Tab-separated table of C-alpha atoms in Angstrom:
chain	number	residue	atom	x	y	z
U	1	UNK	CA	-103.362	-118.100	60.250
U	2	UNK	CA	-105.740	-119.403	58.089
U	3	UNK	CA	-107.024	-123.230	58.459
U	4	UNK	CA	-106.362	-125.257	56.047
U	5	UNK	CA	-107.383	-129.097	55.928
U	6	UNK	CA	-103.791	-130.246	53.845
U	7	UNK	CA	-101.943	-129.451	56.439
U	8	UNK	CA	-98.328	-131.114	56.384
U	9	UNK	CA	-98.267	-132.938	59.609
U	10	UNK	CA	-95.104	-134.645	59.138
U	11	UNK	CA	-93.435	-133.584	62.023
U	12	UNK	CA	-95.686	-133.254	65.256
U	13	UNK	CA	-92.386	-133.357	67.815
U	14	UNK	CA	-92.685	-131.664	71.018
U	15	UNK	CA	-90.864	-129.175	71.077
U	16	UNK	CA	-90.415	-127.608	74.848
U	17	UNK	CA	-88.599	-124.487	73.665
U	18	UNK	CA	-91.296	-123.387	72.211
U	19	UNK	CA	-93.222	-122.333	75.290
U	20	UNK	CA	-92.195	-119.863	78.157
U	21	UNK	CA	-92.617	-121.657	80.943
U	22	UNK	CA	-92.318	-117.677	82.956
U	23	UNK	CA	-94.930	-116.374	80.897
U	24	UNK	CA	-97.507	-118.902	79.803
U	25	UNK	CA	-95.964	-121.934	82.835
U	26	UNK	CA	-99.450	-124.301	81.699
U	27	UNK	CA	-98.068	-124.000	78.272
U	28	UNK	CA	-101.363	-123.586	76.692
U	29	UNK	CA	-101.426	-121.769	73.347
U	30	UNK	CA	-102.833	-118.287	73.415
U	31	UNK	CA	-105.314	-117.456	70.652
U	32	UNK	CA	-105.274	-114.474	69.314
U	33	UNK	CA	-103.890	-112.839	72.718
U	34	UNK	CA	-107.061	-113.936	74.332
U	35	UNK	CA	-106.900	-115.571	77.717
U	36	UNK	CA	-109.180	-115.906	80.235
U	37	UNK	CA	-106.864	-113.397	82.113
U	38	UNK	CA	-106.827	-110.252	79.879
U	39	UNK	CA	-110.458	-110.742	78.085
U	40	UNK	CA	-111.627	-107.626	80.415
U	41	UNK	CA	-109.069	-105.408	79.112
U	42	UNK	CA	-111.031	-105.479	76.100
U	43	UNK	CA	-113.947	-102.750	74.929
U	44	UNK	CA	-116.698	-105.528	73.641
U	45	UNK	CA	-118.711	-103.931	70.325
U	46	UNK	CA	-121.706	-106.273	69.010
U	47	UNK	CA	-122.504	-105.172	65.720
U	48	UNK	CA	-124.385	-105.508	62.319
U	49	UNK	CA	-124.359	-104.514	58.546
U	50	UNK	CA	-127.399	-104.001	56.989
U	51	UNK	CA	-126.970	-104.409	53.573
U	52	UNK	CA	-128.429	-104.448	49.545
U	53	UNK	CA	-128.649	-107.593	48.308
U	54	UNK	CA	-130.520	-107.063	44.825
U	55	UNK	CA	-127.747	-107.210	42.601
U	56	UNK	CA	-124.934	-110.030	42.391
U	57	UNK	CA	-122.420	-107.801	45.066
U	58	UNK	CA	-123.848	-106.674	48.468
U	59	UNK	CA	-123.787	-103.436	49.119
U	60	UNK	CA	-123.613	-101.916	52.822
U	61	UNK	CA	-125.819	-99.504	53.507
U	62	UNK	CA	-126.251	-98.938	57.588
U	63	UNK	CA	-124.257	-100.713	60.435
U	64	UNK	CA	-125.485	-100.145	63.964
U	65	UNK	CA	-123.757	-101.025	66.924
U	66	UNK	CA	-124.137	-101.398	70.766
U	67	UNK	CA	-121.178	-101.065	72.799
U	68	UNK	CA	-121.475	-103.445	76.477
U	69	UNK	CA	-121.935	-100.224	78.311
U	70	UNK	CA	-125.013	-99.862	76.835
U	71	UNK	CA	-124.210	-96.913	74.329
U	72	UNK	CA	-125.810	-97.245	70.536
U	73	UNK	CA	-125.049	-96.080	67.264
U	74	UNK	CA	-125.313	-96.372	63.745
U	75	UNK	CA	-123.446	-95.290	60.517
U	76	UNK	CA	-125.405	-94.745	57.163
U	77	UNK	CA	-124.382	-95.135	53.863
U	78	UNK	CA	-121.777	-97.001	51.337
U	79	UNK	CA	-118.807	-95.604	53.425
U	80	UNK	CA	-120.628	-96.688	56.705
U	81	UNK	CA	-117.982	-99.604	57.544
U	82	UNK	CA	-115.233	-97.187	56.940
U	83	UNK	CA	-116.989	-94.359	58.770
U	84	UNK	CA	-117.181	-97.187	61.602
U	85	UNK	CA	-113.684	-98.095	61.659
U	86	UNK	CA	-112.728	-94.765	62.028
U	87	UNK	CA	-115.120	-94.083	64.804
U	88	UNK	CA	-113.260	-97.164	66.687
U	89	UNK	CA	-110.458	-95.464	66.213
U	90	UNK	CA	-111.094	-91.835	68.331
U	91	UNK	CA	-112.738	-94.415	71.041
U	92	UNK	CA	-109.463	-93.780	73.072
U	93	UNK	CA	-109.128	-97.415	73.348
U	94	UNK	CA	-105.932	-99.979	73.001
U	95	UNK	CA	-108.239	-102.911	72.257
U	96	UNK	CA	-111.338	-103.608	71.042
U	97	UNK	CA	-113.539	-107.492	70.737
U	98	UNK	CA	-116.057	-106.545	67.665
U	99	UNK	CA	-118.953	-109.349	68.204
U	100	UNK	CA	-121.522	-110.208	65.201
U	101	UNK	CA	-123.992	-113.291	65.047
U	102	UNK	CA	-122.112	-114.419	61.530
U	103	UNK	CA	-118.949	-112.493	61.626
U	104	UNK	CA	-117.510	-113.635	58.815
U	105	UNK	CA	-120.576	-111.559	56.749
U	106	UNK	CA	-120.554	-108.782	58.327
U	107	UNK	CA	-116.615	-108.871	58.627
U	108	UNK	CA	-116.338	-108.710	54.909
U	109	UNK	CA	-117.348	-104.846	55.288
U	110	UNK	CA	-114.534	-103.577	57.348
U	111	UNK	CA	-111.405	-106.075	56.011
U	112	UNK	CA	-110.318	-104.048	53.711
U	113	UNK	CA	-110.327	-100.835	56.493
U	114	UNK	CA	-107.815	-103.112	58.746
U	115	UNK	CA	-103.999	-103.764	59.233
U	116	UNK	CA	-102.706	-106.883	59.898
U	117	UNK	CA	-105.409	-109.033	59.708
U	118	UNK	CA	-105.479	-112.707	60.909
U	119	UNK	CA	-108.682	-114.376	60.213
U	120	UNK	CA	-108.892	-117.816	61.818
U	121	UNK	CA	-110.966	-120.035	59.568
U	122	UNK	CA	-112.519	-123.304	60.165
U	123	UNK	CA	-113.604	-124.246	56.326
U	124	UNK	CA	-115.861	-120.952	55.336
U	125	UNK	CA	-116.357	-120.258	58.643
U	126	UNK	CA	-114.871	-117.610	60.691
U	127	UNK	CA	-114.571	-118.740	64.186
U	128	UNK	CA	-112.378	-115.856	65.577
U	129	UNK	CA	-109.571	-113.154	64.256
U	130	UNK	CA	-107.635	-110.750	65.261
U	131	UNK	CA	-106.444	-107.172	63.488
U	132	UNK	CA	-104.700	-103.890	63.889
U	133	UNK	CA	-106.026	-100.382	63.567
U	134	UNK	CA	-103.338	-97.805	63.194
U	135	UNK	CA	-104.473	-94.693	65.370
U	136	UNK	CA	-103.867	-91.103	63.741
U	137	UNK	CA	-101.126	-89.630	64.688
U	138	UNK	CA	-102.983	-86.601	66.892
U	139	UNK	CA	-104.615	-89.860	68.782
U	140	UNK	CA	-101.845	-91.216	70.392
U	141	UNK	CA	-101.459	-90.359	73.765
U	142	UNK	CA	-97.670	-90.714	75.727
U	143	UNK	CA	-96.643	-94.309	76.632
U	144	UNK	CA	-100.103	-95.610	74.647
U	145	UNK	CA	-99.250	-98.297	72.012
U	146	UNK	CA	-99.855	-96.585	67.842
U	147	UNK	CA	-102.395	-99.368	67.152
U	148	UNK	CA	-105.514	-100.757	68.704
U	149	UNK	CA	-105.503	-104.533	68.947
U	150	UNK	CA	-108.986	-105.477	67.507
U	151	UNK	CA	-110.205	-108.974	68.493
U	152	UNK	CA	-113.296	-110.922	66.113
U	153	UNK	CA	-115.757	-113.436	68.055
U	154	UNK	CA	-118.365	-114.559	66.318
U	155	UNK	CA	-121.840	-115.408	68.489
U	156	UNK	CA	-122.875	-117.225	65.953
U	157	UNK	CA	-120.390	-120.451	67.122
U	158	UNK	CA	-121.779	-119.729	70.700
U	159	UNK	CA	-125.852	-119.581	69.806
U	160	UNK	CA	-125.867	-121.546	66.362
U	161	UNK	CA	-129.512	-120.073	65.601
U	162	UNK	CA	-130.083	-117.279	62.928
U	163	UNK	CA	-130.806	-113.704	64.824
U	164	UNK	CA	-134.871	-114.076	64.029
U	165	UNK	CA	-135.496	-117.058	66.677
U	166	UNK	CA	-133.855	-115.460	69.279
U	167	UNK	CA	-137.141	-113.206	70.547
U	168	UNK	CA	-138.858	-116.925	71.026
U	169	UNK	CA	-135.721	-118.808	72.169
U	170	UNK	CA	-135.258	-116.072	75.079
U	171	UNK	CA	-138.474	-114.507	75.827
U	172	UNK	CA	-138.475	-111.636	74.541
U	173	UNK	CA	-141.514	-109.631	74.152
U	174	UNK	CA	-141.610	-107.518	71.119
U	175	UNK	CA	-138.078	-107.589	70.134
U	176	UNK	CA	-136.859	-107.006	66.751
U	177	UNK	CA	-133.770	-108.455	64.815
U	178	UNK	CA	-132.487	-104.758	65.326
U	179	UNK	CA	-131.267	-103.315	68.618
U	180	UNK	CA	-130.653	-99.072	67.729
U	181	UNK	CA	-134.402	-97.136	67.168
């Protein structure tokens, strides 16, 4: 749900029904189906739109990715988010954590190729989310689920530094911004 600093907060009851105490006995909320327990279930995809600023809309041109098992890619062109939402979906995968330092930038580019999406906002900022991608029907495989959960983190709320200082801040020796050749 989105944040939203008029909140009503008329009534702030307890209410004990609420929780499960089978399924969730601390009775801690679960954001965005991400506990500590099933975060491994997820495939974890850093990535980042390149884009055209010159003109008064921004205009995607290249998104490259790196996937945690060390496997890189890019996509070129003004379809390149949509030709990278696709690609998430022949991955073969239930659920999927995309990662970007300043997510809610580079999120803008692939919205509109979602289902279901819950963007959880802090002001302008977007802290986290959570999505659907509906998998072609010639992709789902027996006793598989028809979507693909897709979780949003954004590193930026983790390492609040723009991309640039991070070859000082860490060490590394010629590093650029960009991680594909």
């Amino acid at each position: 749900q989105f944040y939203d600093d008029n909140m009503n907060n008329e009534n702030l009851e307890y209410n004990e029904g609420f929780y499960d105490k089978e399924t969730n006995p601390s009775g801690n909320l679960k954001l965005n189906d991400m506990t500590k327990q099933n975060r491994h279930d997820y495939l974890r995809i850093f990535y980042d739109f390149e884009t055209d600023t010159s003109g008064d809309i921004h205009i995607p041109y290249l998104v490259c990715y790196k996937i945690e098992d060390g496997r890189t890619g890019c996509f070129k062109g003004v379809n390149c988010g949509k030709d990278f939402i696709n690609w998430i979906r022949k991955l073969g995968y239930d659920k999927v954590m995309l990662i970007a330092h300043n997510q809610r930038y580079d999120y803008t580019f692939i919205f509109d190729h979602l289902s279901v999406p819950k963007p959880l906002l802090k002001g302008n900022r977007l802290m986290g989310g959570s999505a659907r991608l509906y998998k072609w029907k010639g992709d789902i495989v027996e006793g598989s689920e028809k979507f693909i959960d897709i979780s949003f983190q954004d590193s930026l709320n983790l390492i609040p530094e723009p991309l640039r200082n991070f070859s000082k801040m860490f060490n590394f020796k010629n590093q650029e911004k960009e991680f594909v050749e």
